[in-house]
Amino acid sequence: MAVTLADVARRAGTSTAVVSYVMNNGPRPVAAATRDRVLAAAAELDYRPNRIARALRARTSGVVGLVLAGASNPYYAALGRHIEQELETRGKLTLFGNAAFAPDRQQQLIERFLAAQVDGLVIVSADGGHDVAARAAAAKVPAVYVHHRPAEARTPLVAADNATAVRSAVEHLRRHGHQHIAFLAGPDDAGPVGERRRAWHEALTSRPGPAPDAADEQAPVLLRSADEQAPVLLRCDYSRASAAALVHRLAAEDRLPRALIIATDEQAIGILAGASAIGLRIPEQLAVISLDGTPESAYTAPALSATRQPLEAMAHHAVNLLFVPTAEPFLPHAPLIPRRSCGCVPTG
Amino acid sequence: MAVTLADVARRAGTSTAVVSYVMNNGPRPVAAATRDRVLAAAAELDYRPNRIARALRARTSGVVGLVLAGASNPYYAALGRHIEQELETRGKLTLFGNAAFAPDRQQQLIERFLAAQVDGLVIVSADGGHDVAARAAAAKVPAVYVHHRPAEARTPLVAADNATAVRSAVEHLRRHGHQHIAFLAGPDDAGPVGERRRAWHEALTSRPGPAPDAADEQAPVLLRSADEQAPVLLRCDYSRASAAALVHRLAAEDRLPRALIIATDEQAIGILAGASAIGLRIPEQLAVISLDGTPESAYTAPALSATRQPLEAMAHHAVNLLFVPTAEPFLPHAPLIPRRSCGCVPTG
DNA sequence: AACCCATGTCTAATCGTTTAGATGGCAAGA
DNA sequence: TCTTGCCATCTAAACGATTAGACATGGGTT
């Protein structure tokens, strides 16, 4: 059906070997005259190599698997875009999978990617789930975790410096005159958001945050405030809807904080939407800083102040780690971008 | 290195053929006792089939190529997610590519996907560029266009009913008491946005909109208003930044309309951001309806009224068209979802 | 007893590449 | 003239699966 190497060889009057040598500036040289004949034949027949066959023989598919914890979250989505782009510049194709926050789907995707003989695996992981990359290691396929790595994993990780980012957010809100700075975390203290939550607590109390206890992590309560002075910790899951609902509830119960650090852009967008719906003015009545700083955060109403993770650099580095084994770990700084939502006026 | 069919066969004391028959409930039956032996051997060795080898021999890779015109646009992104999900339910893997609004990248991606022997191609296309699916047709690979199809293409298309959506938006704003309803289009009248623009003009003037003339399409002007009565057509490119800048400019020149239909969510989000930045109140000072209605539009501030394209159904249908040749065309209705931005109060 | 058929399994070709080893020709050095 | 070596090319064996055709076995018919 399709044009094959053999067709080209026949037309050029050579063996398939020389055609292959020509096509990939092969491991052996070819006489200039022959090369031209081959090239001409290939062009006339509109030959394009079958990558599947190449992959089978050369044991390298030129494809990298990218699995995203949840593709509808702007943070994961933006990371995914950058990783795909980075892979493209390296001439790799991207096999894409969305785990939709289900650890077993993540596992299954990786299984299938490995069966497809991917050359590498980029796992943009949420908390929860086991060390899915172990499978890749067993198959000697290079892998990288991005954003989060399960505790027991040995696979390299690329993630932003959460603690420093949180400290700068606290710092900044203090400079705006806020004393009581609440924090909106996820439903539990697992993963990077847990790190952020602990860093916030530490920054406010100037002493290490309490180790998360089981009761705390599983508690269905959304609001905790031991006494008037204690930092207020809010929780909701990672969805716009929950965050918007949370604003409604807090307002109804008159328990709104004056300043809030939000663990993720996804939640921050929900908070903004909820605030807008009930006429709560940001930043006048509630100052807000988010901790992802995805591109989306620049075009909310009002624009979100955020610590911006260098997603492009992270993507670059993650892909690097896949292919150059000597690459060193990467824990980039996420600078604070003051916009409107914290009380800063946009400059320019 | 990895466990192969031959390894399993050896261990089970059979030929590779029976192993293959067992693995895929093959074209031939296998005695129950033998089947059990094979299954046991496969389990013990942790055998997993090499899809590359299978693809080469069976001439079907189980992979479908998905190329997105621009992955950072919420509309394309949401569509992409649904398509990936739909493919997953059919047991297909998704080879993902982002054309980033460059027609040549789109072409190149398709080229590479075909080389990778994809079983099908879903092309979520923006306007511009040639009939890239022609290449797929030549290779006898099924393809579908989603959202937009180049004029000369014969490949099936899945896209929402733009005209009806626009009419319902105009209708709705009129019911809010608006007479002068402006429209924010893209930089030219190509593609679906052109359709929307023409439908808007027709709805306002009750006669067919002017055929786009070359001068109009290429014109760098962003605002056109022939006389006080004529519909006001705004243009800017498909980015949040441009849309936000447009609001600034219009406000500075005191030429803001009172009601505006926006061609895409991407632009609508920019408009909202720009409005928020200059203190322009929506919907009080400017009523707005967007025409994509992606999930994002529900969580803007204020929430965007929009005609919601049934992205999930579209994805389902697109994938269907790939695999069942008899599937009929699909031009779904995009119902109007009134939210805050048009002046409606959210119910509940 | 000879034949037929069904059943279960094996052998081996095949998919389209890549690439190590064999081959043949020609120029330079002895 | 006879090596020696190099260069360009060819032959053919992989890669790991699928699957048509051959084959062997063991009833059931006549």
Short mmCIF file of C-alpha atoms in Angstrom, two decimals, chain B residues 176 202 204-205 232-233 248 275 338:
data_model
loop_
_atom_site.label_atom_id
_atom_site.label_comp_id
_atom_site.label_asym_id
_atom_site.label_seq_id
_atom_site.Cartn_x
_atom_site.Cartn_y
_atom_site.Cartn_z
CA HIS B 176 -32.61 43.16 28.21
CA GLU B 202 -27.87 39.69 9.69
CA LEU B 204 -29.33 43.19 13.58
CA THR B 205 -30.12 44.44 10.11
CA VAL B 232 -20.56 48.50 15.65
CA LEU B 233 -18.02 45.87 14.73
CA HIS B 248 -8.62 50.24 27.61
CA ALA B 275 -13.01 46.05 32.40
CA PRO B 338 -27.68 33.30 30.98
#
